mmCIF file of C-alpha atoms and ligand atoms in Angstrom:
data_model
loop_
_atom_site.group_PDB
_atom_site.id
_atom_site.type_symbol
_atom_site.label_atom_id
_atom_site.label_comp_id
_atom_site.label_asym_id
_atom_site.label_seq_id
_atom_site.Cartn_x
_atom_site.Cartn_y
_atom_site.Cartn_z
ATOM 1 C CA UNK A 1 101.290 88.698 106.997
ATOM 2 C CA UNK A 2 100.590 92.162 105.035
ATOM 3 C CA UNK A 3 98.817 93.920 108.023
ATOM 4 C CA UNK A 4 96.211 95.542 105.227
ATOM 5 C CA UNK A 5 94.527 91.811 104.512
ATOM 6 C CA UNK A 6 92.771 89.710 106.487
ATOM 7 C CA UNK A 7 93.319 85.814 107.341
ATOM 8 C CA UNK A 8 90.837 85.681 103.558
ATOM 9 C CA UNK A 9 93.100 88.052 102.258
ATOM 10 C CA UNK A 10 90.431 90.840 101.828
ATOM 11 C CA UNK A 11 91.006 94.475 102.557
ATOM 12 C CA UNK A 12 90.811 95.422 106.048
ATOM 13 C CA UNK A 13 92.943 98.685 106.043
ATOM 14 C CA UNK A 14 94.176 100.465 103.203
ATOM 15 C CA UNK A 15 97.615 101.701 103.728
ATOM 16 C CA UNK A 16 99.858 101.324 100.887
ATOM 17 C CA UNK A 17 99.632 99.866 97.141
ATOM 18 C CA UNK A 18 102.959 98.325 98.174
ATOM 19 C CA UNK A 19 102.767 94.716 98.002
ATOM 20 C CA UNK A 20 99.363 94.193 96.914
ATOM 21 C CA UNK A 21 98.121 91.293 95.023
ATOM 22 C CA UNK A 22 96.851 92.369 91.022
ATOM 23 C CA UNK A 23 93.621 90.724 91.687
ATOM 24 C CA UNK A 24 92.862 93.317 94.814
ATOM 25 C CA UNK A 25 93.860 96.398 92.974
ATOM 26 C CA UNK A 26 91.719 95.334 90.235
ATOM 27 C CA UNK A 27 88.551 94.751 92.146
ATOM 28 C CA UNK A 28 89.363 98.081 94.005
ATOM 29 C CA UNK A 29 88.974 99.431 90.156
ATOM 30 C CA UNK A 30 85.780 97.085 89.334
ATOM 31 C CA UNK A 31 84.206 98.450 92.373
ATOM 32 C CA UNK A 32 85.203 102.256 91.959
ATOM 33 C CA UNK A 33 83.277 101.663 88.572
ATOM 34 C CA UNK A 34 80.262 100.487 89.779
ATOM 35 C CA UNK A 35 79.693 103.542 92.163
ATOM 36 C CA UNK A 36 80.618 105.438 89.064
ATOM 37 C CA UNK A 37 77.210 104.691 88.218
ATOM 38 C CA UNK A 38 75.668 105.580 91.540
ATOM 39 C CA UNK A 39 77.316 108.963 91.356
ATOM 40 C CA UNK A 40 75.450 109.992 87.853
ATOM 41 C CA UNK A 41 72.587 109.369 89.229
ATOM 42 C CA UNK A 42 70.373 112.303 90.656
ATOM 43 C CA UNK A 43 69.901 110.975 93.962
ATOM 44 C CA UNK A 44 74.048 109.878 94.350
ATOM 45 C CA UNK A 45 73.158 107.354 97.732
ATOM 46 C CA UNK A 46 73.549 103.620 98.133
ATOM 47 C CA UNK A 47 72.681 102.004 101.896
ATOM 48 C CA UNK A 48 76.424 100.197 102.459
ATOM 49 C CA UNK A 49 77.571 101.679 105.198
ATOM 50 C CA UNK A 50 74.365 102.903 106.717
ATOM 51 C CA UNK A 51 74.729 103.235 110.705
ATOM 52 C CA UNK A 52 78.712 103.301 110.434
ATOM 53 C CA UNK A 53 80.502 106.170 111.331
ATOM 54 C CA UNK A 54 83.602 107.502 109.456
ATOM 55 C CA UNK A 55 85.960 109.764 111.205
ATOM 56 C CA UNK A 56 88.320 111.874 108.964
ATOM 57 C CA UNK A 57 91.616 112.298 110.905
ATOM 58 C CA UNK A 58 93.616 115.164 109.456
ATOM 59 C CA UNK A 59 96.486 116.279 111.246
ATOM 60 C CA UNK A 60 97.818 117.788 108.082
ATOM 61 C CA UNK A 61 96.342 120.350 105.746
ATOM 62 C CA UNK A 62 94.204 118.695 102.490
ATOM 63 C CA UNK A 63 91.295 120.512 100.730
ATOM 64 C CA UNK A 64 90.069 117.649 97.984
ATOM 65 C CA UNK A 65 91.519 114.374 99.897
ATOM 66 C CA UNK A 66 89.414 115.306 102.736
ATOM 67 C CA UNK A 67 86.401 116.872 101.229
ATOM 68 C CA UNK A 68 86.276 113.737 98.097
ATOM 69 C CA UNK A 69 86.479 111.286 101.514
ATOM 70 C CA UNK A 70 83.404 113.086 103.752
ATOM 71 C CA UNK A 71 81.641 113.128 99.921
ATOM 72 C CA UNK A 72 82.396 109.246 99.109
ATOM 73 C CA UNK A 73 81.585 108.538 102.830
ATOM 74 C CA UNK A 74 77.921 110.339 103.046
ATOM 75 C CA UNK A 75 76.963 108.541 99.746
ATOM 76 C CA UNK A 76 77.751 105.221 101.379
ATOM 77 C CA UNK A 77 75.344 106.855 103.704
ATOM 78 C CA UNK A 78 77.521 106.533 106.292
ATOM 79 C CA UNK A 79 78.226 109.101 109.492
ATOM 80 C CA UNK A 80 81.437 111.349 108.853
ATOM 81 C CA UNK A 81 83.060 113.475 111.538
ATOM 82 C CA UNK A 82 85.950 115.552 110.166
ATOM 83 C CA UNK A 83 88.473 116.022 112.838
ATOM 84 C CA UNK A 84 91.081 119.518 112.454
ATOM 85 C CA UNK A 85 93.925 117.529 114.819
ATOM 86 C CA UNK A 86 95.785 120.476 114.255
ATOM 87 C CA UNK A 87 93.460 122.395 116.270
ATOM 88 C CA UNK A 88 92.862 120.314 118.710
ATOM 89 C CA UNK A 89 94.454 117.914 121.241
ATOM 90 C CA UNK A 90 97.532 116.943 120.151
ATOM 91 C CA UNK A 91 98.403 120.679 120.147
ATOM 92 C CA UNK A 92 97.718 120.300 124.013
ATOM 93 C CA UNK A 93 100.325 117.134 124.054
ATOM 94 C CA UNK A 94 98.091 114.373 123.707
ATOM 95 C CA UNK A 95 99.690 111.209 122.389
ATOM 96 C CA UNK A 96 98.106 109.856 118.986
ATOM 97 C CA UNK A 97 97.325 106.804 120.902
ATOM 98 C CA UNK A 98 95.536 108.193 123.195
ATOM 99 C CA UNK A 99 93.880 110.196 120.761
ATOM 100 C CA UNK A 100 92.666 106.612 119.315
ATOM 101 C CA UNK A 101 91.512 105.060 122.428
ATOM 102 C CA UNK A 102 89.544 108.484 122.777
ATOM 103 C CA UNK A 103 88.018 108.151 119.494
ATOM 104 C CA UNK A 104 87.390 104.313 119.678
ATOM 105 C CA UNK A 105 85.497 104.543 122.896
ATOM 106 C CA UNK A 106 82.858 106.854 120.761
ATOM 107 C CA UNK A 107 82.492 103.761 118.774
ATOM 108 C CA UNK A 108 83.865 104.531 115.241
ATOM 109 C CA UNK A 109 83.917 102.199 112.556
ATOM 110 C CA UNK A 110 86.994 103.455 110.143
ATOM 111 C CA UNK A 111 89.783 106.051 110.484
ATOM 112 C CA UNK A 112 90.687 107.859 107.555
ATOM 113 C CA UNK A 113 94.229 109.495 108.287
ATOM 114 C CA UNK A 114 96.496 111.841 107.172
ATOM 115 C CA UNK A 115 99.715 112.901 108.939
ATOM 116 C CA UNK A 116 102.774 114.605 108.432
ATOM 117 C CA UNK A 117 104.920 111.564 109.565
ATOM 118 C CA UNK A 118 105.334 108.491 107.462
ATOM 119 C CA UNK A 119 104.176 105.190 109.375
ATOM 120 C CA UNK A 120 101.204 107.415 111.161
ATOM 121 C CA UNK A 121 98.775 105.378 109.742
ATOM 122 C CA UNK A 122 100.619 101.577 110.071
ATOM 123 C CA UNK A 123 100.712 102.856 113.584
ATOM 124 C CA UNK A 124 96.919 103.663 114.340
ATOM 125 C CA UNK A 125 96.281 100.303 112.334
ATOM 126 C CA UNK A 126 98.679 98.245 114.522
ATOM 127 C CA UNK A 127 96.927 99.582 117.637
ATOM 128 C CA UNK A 128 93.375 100.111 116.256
ATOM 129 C CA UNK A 129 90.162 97.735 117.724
ATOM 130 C CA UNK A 130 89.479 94.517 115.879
ATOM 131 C CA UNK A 131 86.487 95.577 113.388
ATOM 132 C CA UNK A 132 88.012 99.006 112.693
ATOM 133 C CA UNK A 133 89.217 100.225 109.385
ATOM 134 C CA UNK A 134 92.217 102.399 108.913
ATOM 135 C CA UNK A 135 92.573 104.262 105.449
ATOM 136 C CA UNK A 136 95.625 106.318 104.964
ATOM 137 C CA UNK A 137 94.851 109.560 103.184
ATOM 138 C CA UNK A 138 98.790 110.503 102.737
ATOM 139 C CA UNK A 139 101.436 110.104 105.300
ATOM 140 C CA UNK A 140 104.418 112.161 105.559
ATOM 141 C CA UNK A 141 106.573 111.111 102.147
ATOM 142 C CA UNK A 142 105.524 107.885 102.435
ATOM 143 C CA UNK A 143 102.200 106.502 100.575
ATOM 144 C CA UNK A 144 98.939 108.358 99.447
ATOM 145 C CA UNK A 145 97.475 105.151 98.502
ATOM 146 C CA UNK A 146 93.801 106.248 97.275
ATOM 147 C CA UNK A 147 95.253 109.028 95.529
ATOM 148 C CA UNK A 148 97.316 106.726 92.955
ATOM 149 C CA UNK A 149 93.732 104.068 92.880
ATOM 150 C CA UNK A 150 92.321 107.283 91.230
ATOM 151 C CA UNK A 151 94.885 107.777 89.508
ATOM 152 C CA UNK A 152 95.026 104.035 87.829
ATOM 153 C CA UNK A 153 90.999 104.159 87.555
ATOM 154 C CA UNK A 154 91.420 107.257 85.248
ATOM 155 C CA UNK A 155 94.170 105.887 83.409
ATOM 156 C CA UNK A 156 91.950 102.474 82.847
ATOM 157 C CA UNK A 157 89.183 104.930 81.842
ATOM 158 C CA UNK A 158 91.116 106.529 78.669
ATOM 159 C CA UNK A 159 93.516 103.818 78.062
ATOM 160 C CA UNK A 160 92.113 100.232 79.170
ATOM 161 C CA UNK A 161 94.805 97.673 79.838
ATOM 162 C CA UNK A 162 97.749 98.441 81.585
ATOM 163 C CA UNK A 163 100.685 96.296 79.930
ATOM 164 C CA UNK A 164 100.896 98.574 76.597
ATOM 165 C CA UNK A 165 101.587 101.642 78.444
ATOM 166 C CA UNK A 166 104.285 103.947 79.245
ATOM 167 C CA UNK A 167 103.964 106.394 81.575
ATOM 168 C CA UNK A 168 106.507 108.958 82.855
ATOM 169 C CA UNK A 169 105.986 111.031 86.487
ATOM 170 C CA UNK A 170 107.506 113.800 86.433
ATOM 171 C CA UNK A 171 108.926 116.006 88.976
ATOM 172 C CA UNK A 172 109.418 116.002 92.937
ATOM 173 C CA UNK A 173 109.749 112.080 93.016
ATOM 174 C CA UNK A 174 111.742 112.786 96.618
ATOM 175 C CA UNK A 175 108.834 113.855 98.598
ATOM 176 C CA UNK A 176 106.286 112.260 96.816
ATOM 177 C CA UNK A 177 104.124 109.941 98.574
ATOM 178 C CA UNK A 178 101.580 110.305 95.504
ATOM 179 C CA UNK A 179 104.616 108.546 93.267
ATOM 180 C CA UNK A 180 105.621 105.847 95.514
ATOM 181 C CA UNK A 181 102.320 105.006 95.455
ATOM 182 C CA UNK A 182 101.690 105.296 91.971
ATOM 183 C CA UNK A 183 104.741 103.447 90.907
ATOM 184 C CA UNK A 184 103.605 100.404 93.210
ATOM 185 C CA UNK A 185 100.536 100.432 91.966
ATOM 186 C CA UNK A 186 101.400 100.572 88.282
ATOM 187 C CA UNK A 187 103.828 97.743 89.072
ATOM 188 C CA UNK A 188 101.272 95.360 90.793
ATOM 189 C CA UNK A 189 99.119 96.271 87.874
ATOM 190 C CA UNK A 190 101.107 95.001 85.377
ATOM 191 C CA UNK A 191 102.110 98.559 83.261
ATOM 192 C CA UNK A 192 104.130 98.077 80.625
ATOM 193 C CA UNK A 193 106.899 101.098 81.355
ATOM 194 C CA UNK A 194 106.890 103.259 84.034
ATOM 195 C CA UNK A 195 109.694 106.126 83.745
ATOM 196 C CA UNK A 196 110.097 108.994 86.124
ATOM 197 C CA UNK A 197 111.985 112.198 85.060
ATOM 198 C CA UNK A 198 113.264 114.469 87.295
ATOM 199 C CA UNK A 199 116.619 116.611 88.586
ATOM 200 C CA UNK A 200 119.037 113.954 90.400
ATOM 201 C CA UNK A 201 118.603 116.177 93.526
ATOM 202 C CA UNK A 202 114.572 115.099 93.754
ATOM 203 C CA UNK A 203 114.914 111.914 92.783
ATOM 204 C CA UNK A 204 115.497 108.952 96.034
ATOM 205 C CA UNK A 205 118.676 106.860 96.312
ATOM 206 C CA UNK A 206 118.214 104.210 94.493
ATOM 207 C CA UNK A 207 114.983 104.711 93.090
ATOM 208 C CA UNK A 208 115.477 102.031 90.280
ATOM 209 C CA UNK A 209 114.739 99.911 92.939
ATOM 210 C CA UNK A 210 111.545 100.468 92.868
ATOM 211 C CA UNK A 211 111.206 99.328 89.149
ATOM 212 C CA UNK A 212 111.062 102.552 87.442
ATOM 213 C CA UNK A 213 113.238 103.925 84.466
ATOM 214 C CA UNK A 214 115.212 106.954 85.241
ATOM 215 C CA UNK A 215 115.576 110.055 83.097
ATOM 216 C CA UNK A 216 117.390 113.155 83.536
ATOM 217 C CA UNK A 217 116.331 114.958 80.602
ATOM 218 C CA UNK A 218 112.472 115.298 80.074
ATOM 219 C CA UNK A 219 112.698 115.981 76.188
ATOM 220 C CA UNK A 220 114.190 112.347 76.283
ATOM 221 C CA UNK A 221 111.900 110.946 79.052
ATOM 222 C CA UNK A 222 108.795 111.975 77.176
ATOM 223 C CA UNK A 223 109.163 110.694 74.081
ATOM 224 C CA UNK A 224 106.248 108.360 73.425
ATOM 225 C CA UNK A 225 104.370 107.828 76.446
ATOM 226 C CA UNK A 226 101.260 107.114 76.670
ATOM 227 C CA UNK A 227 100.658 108.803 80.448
ATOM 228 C CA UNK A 228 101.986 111.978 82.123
ATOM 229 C CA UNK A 229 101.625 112.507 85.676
ATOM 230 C CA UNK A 230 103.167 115.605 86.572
ATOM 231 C CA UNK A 231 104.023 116.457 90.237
ATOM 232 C CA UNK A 232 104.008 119.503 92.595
ATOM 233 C CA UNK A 233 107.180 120.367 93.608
ATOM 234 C CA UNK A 234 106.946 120.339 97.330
ATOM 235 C CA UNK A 235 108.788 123.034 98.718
ATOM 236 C CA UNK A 236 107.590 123.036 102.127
ATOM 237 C CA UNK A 237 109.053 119.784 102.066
ATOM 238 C CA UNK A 238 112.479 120.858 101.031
ATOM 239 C CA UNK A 239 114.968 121.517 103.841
ATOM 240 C CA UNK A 240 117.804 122.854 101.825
ATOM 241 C CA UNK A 241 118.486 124.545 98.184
ATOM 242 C CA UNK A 242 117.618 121.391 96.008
ATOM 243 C CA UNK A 243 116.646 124.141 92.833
ATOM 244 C CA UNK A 244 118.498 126.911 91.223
ATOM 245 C CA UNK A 245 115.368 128.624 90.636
ATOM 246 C CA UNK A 246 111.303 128.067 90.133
ATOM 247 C CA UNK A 247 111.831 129.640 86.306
ATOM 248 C CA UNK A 248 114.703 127.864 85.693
ATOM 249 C CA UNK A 249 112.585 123.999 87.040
ATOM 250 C CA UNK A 250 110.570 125.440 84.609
ATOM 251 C CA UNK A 251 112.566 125.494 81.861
ATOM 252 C CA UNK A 252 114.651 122.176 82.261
ATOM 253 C CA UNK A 253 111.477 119.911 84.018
ATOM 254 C CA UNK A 254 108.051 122.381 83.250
ATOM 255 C CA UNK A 255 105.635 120.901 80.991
ATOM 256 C CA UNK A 256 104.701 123.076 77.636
ATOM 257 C CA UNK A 257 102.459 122.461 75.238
ATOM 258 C CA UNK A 258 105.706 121.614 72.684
ATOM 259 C CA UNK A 259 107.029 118.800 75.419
ATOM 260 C CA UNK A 260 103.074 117.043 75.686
ATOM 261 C CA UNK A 261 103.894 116.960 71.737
ATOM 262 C CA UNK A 262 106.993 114.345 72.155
ATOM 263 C CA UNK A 263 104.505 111.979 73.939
ATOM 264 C CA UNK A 264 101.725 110.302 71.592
ATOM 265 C CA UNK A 265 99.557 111.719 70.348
ATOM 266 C CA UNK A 266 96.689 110.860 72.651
ATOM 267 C CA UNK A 267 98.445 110.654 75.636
ATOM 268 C CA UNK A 268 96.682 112.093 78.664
ATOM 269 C CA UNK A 269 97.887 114.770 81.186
ATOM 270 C CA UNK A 270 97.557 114.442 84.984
ATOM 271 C CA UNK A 271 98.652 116.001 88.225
ATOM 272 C CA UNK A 272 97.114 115.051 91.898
ATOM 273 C CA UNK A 273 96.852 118.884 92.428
ATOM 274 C CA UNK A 274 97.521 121.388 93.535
ATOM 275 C CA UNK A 275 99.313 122.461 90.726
ATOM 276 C CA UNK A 276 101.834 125.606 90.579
ATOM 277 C CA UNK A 277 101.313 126.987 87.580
ATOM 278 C CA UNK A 278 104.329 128.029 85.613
ATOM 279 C CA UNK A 279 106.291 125.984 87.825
ATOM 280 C CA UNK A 280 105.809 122.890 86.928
ATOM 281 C CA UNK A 281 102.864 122.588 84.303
ATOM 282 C CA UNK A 282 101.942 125.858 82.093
ATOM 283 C CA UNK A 283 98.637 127.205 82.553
ATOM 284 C CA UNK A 284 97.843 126.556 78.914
ATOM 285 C CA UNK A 285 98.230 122.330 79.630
ATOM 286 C CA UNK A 286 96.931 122.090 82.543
ATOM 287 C CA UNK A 287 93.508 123.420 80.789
ATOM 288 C CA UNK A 288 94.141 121.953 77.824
ATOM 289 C CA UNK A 289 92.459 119.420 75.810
ATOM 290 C CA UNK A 290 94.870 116.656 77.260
ATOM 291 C CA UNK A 291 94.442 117.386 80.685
ATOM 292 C CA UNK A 292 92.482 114.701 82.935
ATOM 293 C CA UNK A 293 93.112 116.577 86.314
ATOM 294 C CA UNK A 294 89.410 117.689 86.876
ATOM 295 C CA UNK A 295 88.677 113.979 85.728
ATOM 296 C CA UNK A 296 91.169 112.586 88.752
ATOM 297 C CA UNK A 297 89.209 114.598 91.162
ATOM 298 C CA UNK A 298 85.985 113.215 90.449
ATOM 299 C CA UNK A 299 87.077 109.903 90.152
ATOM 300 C CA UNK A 300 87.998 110.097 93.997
ATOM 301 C CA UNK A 301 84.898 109.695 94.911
ATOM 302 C CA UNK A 302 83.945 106.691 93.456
ATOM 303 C CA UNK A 303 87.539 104.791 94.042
ATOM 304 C CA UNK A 304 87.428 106.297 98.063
ATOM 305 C CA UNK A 305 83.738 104.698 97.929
ATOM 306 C CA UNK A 306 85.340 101.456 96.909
ATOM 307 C CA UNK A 307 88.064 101.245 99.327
ATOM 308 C CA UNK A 308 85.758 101.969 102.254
ATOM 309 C CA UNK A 309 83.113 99.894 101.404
ATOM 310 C CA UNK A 310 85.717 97.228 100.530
ATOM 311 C CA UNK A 311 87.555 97.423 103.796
ATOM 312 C CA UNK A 312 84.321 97.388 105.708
ATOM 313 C CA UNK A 313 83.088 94.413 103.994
ATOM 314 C CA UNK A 314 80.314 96.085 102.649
ATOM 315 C CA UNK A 315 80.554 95.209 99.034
ATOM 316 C CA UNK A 316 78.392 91.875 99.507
ATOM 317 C CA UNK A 317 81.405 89.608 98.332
ATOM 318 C CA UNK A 318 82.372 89.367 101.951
ATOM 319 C CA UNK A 319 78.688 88.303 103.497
HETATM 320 C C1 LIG D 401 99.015 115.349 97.191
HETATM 321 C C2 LIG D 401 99.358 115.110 98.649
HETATM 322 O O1 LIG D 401 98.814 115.755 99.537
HETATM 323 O O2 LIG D 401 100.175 114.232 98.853
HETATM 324 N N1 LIG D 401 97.835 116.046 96.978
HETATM 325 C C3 LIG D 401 96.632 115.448 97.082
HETATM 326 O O3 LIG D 401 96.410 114.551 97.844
HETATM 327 N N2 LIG D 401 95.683 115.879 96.241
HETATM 328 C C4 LIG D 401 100.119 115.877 96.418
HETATM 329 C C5 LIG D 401 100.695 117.200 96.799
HETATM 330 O O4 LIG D 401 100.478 117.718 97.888
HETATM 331 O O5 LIG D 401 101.452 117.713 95.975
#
């Protein structure tokens, strides 16, 4: 049994889009869109998850993951605690197990995790309380799970249904948890043609596997798609010399304003952030008129809302 579902098949953790049925992603969407609303709104709180706490685990370093969480979190009115791990015990050798029975016995209600080593978060789920929540915020190369829901609620938002589409991801598919996720997720969603572009060096073994087209040659890859999702190249991720040079990425895999004209006309630009730019997205498109990445950010809020709510059965489906 997929450990993120329950015996009703609802959402219990949120670890991965791997694997997950079209009708849960979708209602993931459907929700994020009705907290849309609340977020307009001048006062931005519903009562969902009033008198549950929230802790925000980050043993790696995040700046809008973290703060979009706390934000989606304290308009479900529930209690956050951000926890620095880096700062704390498990620089003094604590186990993260015994970090979780620590935490637990302060009676939290959902862990919200990020960690430098894939599987952290299967691991704190497999071990976690019955009634506790686990919500992976990016593990190691692995998934980043909430950031590709975002992702597919903005790409609903400008283009509606998935099966037309094409979209390309471009860039440091290797140690991208953001594309695994995002290709799984387009996938279960249905999307049409989902092509990644990138240098064979940051591309996985055998990444066709995972239902994608491959392109070496952006010019080519680009041509007609409907979606661009740029990526960061992640060099503190990169053990050895995987790129001649960050000007010459640029000029084989960097996105200009001429290469957003070989995709359609109204297709839209996005990157998870942060973005280098003039490494892998110029300035000038990143800012531009096509650009959605301020949009992505925003929408975090509403989509985390959905998945915590969800996964706490808070929505009222589950009462
Ligand atoms: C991504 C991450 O941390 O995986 N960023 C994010 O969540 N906004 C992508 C990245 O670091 O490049």
């Amino acid at each position: 049994m997929n450990l993120q579902l329950d015996e009703h098949g609802r959402l219990r953790h949120f670890l991965s889009t791997e694997g997950l049925p079209r009708e849960l992603l979708t209602q993931i969407l459907d929700t994020a869109e009705s907290f849309s609303g609340v977020i307009g709104k001048s006062v931005k709180k519903v009562p969902l998850l009033r008198g549950r706490t929230v802790m925000n685990l980050f043993f790696e370093a995040s700046t809008r993951t973290r703060t979009t969480f706390e934000l989606a979190a304290k308009r479900l009115s529930a209690d956050v605690i951000n926890m620095d791990i880096s700062t704390s015990s498990a620089v003094k050798g604590e186990s993260l197990l015994d970090t979780l029975r620590n935490l637990e016995a302060m009676q939290c209600d959902m862990f919200v995790v990020r960690h430098g080593d894939s599987g952290a978060a299967h691991f704190i789920a497999r071990h976690a309380l019955p009634g506790v929540s686990v919500i992976n915020a990016g593990d190691g190369r692995h998934a980043h799970p909430t950031q590709a829901m975002l992702d597919m609620f903005t790409i609903r938002r400008h283009k509606g249904e998935f099966e037309p589409l094409r979209i390309a991801i471009v860039g440091d598919i290797l140690h991208s948890r953001v594309a695994r996720s995002q290709i799984h997720a387009l996938n279960g969603l249905g999307a049409g043609e989902v092509r990644v572009i990138a240098p064979r060096t940051l591309l996985p073994r055998q990444v066709e596997d995972l239902g994608v087209h491959v392109y070496y040659d952006i010019d080519q890859g680009l041509r007609d798609v409907d979606v661009i999702i740029m990526l960061r190249l992640q060099k503190e991720r990169m053990a050895g010399a995987l790129l001649p040079s960050e000007s010459e990425y640029f000029r084989r895999y960097g996105l200009s304003a001429e290469r957003v004209a070989l995709a359609k006309p109204d297709a839209i630009v996005m990157h998870p952030g942060p973005t280098n730019r003039g490494v892998e997205i110029e300035a000038g498109v990143a800012d531009g008129p096509q650009s959605v990445i301020l949009e992505q950010v925003t929408n975090g809020i509403a989509v985390r809302m959905a998945v915590m709510s969800l996964a706490m059965g808070a929505t009222g489906e589950r009462a």
